[in-house]
C-alpha positions as a LaTeX table, in Angstrom:
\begin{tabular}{lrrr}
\hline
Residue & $x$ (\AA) & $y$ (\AA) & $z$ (\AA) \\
\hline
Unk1 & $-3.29$ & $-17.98$ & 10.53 \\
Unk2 & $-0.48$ & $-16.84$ & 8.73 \\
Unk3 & 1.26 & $-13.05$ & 9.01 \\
Unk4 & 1.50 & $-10.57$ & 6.00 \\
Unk5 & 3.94 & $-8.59$ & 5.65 \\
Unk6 & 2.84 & $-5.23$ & 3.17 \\
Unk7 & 5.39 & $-3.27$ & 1.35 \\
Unk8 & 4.80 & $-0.22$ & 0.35 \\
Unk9 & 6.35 & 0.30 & $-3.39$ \\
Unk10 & 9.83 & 2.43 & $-3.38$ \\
Unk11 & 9.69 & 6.58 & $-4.34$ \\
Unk12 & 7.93 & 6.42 & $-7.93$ \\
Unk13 & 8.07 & 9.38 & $-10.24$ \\
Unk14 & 4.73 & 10.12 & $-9.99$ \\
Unk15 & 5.75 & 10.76 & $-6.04$ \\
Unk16 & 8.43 & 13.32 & $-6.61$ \\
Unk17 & 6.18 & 14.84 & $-9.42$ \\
Unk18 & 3.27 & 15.31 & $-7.09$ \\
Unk19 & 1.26 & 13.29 & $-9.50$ \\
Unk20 & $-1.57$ & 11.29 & $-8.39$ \\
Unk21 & $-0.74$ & 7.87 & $-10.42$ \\
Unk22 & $-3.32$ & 5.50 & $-10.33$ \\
Unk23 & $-2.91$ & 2.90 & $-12.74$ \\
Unk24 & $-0.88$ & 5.37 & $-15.31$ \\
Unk25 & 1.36 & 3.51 & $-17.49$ \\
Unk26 & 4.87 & 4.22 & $-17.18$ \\
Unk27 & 5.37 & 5.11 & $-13.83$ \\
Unk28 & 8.24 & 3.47 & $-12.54$ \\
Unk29 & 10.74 & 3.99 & $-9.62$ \\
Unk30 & 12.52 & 7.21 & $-9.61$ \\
Unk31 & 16.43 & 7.06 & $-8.01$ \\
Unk32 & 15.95 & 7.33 & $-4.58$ \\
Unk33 & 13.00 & 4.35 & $-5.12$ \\
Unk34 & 15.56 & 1.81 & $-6.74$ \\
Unk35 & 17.64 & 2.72 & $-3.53$ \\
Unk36 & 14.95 & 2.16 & $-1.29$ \\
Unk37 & 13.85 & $-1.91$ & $-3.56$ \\
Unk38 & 17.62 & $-2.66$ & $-3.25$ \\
Unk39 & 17.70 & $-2.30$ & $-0.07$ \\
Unk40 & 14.48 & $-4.51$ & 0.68 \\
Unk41 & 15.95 & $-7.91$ & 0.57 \\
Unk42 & 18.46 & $-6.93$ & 3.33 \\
Unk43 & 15.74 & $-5.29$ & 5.46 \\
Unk44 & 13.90 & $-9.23$ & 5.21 \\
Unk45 & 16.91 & $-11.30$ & 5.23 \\
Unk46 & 16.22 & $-13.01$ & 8.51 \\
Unk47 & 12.31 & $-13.80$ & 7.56 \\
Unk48 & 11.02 & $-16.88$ & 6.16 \\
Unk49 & 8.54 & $-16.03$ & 3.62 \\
Unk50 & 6.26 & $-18.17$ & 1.86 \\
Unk51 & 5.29 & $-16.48$ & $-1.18$ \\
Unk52 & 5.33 & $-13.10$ & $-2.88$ \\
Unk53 & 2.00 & $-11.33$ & $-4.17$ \\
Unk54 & 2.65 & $-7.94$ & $-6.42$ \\
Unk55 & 0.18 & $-5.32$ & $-7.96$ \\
Unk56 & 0.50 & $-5.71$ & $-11.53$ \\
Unk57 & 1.75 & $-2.26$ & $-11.92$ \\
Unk58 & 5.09 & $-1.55$ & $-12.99$ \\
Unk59 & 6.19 & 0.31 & $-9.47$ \\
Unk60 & 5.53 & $-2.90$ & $-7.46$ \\
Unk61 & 7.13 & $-5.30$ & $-9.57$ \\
Unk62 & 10.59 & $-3.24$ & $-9.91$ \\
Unk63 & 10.12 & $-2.69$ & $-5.93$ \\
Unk64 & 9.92 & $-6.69$ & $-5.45$ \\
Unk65 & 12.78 & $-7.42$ & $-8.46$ \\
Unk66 & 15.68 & $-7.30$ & $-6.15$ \\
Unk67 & 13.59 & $-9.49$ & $-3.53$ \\
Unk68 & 13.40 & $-12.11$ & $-6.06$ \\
Unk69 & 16.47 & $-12.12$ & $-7.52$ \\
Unk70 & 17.98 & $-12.79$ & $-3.96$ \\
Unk71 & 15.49 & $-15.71$ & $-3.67$ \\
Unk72 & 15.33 & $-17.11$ & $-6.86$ \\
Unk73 & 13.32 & $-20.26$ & $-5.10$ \\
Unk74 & 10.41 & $-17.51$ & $-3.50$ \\
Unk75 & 6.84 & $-18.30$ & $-5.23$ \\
Unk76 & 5.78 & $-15.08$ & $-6.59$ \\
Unk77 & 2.47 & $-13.77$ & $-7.93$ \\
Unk78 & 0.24 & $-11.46$ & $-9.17$ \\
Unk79 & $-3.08$ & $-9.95$ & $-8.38$ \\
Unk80 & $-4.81$ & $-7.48$ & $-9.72$ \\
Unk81 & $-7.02$ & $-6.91$ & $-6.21$ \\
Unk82 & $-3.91$ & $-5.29$ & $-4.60$ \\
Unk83 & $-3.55$ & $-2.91$ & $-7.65$ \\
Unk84 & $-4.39$ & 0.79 & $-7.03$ \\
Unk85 & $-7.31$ & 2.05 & $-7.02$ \\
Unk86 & $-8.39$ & 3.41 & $-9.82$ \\
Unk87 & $-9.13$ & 7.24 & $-9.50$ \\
Unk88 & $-10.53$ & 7.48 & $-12.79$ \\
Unk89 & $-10.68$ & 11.60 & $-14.05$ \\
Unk90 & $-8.06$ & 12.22 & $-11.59$ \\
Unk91 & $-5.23$ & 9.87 & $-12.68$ \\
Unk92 & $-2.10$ & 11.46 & $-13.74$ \\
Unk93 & $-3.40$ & 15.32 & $-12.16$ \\
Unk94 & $-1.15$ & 17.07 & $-10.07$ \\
Unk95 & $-1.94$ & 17.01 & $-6.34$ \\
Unk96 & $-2.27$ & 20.87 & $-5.71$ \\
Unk97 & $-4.60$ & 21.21 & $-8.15$ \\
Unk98 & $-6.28$ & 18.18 & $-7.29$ \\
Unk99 & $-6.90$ & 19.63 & $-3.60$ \\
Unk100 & $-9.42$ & 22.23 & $-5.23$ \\
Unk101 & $-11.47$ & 20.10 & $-6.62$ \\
Unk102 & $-14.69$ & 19.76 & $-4.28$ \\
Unk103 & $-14.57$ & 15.84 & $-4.06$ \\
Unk104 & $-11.32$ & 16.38 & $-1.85$ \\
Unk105 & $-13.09$ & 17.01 & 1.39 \\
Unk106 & $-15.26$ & 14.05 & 1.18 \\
Unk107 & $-11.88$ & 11.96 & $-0.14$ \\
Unk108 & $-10.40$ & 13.68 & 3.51 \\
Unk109 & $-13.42$ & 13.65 & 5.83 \\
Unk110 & $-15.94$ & 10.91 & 4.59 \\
Unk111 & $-14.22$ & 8.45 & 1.87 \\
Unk112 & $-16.92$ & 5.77 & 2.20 \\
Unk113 & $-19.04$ & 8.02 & 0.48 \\
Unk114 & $-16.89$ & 8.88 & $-2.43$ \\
Unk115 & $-16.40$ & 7.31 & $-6.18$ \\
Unk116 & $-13.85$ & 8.97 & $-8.47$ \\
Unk117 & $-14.88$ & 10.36 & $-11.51$ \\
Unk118 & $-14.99$ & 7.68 & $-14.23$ \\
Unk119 & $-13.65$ & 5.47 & $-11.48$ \\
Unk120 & $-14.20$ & 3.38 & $-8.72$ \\
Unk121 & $-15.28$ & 3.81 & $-4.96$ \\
Unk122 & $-13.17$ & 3.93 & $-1.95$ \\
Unk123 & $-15.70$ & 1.04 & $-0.36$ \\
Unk124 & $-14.77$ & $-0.78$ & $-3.77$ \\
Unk125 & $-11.06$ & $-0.56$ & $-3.42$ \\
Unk126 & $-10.89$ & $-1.73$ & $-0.03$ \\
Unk127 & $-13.49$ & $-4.81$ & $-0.47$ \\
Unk128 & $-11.40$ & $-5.44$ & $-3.00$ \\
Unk129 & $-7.70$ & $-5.76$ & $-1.64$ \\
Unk130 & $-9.18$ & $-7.17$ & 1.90 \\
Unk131 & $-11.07$ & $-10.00$ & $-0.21$ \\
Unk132 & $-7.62$ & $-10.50$ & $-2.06$ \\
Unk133 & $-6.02$ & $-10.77$ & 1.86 \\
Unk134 & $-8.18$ & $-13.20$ & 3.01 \\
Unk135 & $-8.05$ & $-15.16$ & 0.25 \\
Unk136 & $-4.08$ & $-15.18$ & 0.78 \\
Unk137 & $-4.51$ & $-16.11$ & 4.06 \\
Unk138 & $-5.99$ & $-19.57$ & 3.15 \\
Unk139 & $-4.35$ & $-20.32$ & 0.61 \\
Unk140 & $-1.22$ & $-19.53$ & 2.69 \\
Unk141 & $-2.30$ & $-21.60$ & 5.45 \\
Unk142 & $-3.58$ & $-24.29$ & 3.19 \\
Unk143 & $-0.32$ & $-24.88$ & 1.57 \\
Unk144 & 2.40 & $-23.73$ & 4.33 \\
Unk145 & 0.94 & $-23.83$ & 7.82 \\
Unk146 & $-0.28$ & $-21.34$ & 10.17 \\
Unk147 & 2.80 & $-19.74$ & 11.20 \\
Unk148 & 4.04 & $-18.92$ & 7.33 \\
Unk149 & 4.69 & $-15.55$ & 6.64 \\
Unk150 & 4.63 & $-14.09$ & 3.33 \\
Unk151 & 4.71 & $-10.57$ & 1.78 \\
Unk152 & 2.30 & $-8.40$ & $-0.53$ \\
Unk153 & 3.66 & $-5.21$ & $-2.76$ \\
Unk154 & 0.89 & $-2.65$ & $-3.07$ \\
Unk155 & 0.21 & 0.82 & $-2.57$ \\
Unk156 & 0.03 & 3.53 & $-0.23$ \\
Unk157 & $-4.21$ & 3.82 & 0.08 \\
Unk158 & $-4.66$ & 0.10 & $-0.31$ \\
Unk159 & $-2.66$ & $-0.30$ & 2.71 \\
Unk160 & $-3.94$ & 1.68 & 4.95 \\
Unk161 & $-7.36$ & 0.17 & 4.11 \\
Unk162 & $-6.16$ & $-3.26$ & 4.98 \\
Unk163 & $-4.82$ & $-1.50$ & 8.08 \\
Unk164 & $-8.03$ & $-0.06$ & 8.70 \\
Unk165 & $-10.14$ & $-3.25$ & 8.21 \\
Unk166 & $-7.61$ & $-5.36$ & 10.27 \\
Unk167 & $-8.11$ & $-2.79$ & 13.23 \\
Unk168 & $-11.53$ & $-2.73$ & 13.19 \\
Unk169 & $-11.33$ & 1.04 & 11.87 \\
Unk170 & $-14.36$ & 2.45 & 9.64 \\
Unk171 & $-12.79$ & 3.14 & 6.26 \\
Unk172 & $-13.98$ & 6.86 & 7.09 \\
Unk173 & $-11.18$ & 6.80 & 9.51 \\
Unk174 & $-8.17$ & 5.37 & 7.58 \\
Unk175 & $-6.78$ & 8.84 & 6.43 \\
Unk176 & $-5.60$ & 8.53 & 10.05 \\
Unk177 & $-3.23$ & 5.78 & 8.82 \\
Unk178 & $-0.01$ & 6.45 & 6.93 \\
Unk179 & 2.57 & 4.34 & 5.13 \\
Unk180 & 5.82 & 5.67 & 3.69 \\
Unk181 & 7.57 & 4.54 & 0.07 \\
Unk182 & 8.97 & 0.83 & 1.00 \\
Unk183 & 7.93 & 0.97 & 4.42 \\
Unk184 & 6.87 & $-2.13$ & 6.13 \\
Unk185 & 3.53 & $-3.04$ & 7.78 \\
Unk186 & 3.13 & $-6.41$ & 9.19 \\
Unk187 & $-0.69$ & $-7.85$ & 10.26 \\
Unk188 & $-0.64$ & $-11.00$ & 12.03 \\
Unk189 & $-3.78$ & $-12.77$ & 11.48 \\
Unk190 & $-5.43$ & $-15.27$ & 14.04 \\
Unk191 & $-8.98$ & $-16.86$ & 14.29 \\
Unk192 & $-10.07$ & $-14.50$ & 16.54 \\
Unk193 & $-8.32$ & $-11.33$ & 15.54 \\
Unk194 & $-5.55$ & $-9.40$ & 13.44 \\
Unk195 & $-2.73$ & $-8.10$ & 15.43 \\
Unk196 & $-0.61$ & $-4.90$ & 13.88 \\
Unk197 & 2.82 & $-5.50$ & 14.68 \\
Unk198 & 4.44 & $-3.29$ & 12.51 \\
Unk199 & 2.79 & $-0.24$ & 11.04 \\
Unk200 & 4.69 & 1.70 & 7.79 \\
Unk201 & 8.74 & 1.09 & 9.26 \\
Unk202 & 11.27 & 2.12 & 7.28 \\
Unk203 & 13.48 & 2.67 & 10.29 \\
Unk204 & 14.62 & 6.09 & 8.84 \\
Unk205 & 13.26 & 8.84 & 11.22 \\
Unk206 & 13.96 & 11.51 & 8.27 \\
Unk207 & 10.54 & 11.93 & 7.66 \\
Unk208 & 10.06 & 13.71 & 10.72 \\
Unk209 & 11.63 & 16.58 & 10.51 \\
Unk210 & 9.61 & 19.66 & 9.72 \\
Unk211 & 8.98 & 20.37 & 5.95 \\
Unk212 & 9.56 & 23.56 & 4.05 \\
Unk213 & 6.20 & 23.81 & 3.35 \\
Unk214 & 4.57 & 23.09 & 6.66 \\
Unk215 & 1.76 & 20.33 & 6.77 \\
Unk216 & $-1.78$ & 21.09 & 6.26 \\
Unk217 & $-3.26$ & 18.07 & 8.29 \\
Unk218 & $-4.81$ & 16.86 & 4.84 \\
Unk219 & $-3.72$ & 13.03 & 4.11 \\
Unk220 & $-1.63$ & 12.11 & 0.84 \\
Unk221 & $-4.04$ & 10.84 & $-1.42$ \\
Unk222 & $-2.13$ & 7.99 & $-2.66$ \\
Unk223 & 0.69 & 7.81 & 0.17 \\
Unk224 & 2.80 & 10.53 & $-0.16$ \\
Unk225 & 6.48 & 10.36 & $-1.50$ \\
Unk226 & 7.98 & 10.25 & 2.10 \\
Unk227 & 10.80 & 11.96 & 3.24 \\
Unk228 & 13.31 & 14.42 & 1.06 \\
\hline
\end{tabular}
């Protein structure tokens, strides 16, 4: 079956703002982000891809722009199943004050049990963007054979639950997995099993230096903005 190659949008605003974003309108790449999209189409120059599928939110489609615009011939489309999910209440909230709220725990330790305030569940979310995979798949293989390779812009948390479901990983689990702004993860799929051949590369080792601020051991809710 065909291989998927998920990008991670570029640095938003909402990242450098410590903002959970969710489907806020208006957030868009911030500097270093537009860096980081520009940048994409070298980073893929010697793939073949099929197609292009995008979140409709506004971070996605400026990370995939320059992608396009150096293959003006690459299929692109949208789906709304690879959109964020949608934390309801906590959309737009800052981060440290989002990590009193009691819900975080559960959000840490047990996410298949937890639905956002006057939002959707985590066990929604990732039915939702590994129904919009499969579909992908088939319609990828349908139309361009089983080797075709093509690419999906999403977001940090949808990711990593793809991730999760392709390695067999309870969704409890997948704050295990991270993915930095415009990294790549690549999951080839087969009849009998996904392979993870790439998991969030950037092939920048910045983000490994110690922080300022130390590191709590909680996961970014929503992915983090990645390295200074």
């Amino acid at each position: 079956m065909a291989t998927l190659i998920l990008v991670r949008h570029g640095r938003s605003t909402a990242n450098t703002a410590g903002l959970l974003a969710g489907w806020t309108p208006g957030v868009t790449l911030d500097e270093r982000g537009a860096a980081q999209a520009a940048a994409l189409p070298g980073r893929l120059a010697g793939v073949p891809l099929a197609a292009a599928v995008t979140s409709p939110l506004e971070r996605c489609r400026e990370t995939l722009q320059p992608l396009l615009e150096a293959r003006p011939g690459l299929p692109s489309h949208t789906d709304e199943r690879i959109g964020e999910c949608h934390y309801g209440d906590w959309s737009g909230r800052k981060l440290a004050e989002l990590s009193e709220e009691p819900l975080m725990a559960a959000v840490q330790q047990h996410p298949s049990s937890v639905t956002f305030p006057g939002g959707e569940s985590m066990r929604a979310m990732q039915a939702r963007a590994v129904d919009a995979v499969r579909d992908w798949n088939a319609r990828i293989d349908a139309e361009h054979g089983e080797d075709a390779v093509y690419l999906m812009c999403s977001h940090g948390d949808i990711i990593k639950s793809v991730v999760a479901d392709a390695l067999g990983l309870h969704l409890d689990l997948f704050q295990r997995i991270h993915v930095d702004p415009c990294s790549l993860t690549v999951i080839r799929y087969t009849a009998l099993r996904p392979f993870l051949v790439r998991l969030g590369d950037t092939g920048d080792l910045a983000s490994l230096a110690p922080r300022e601020n130390g590191n709590d051991g909680d996961a970014a809710v929503g992915g983090g903005a990645g390295a200074p």
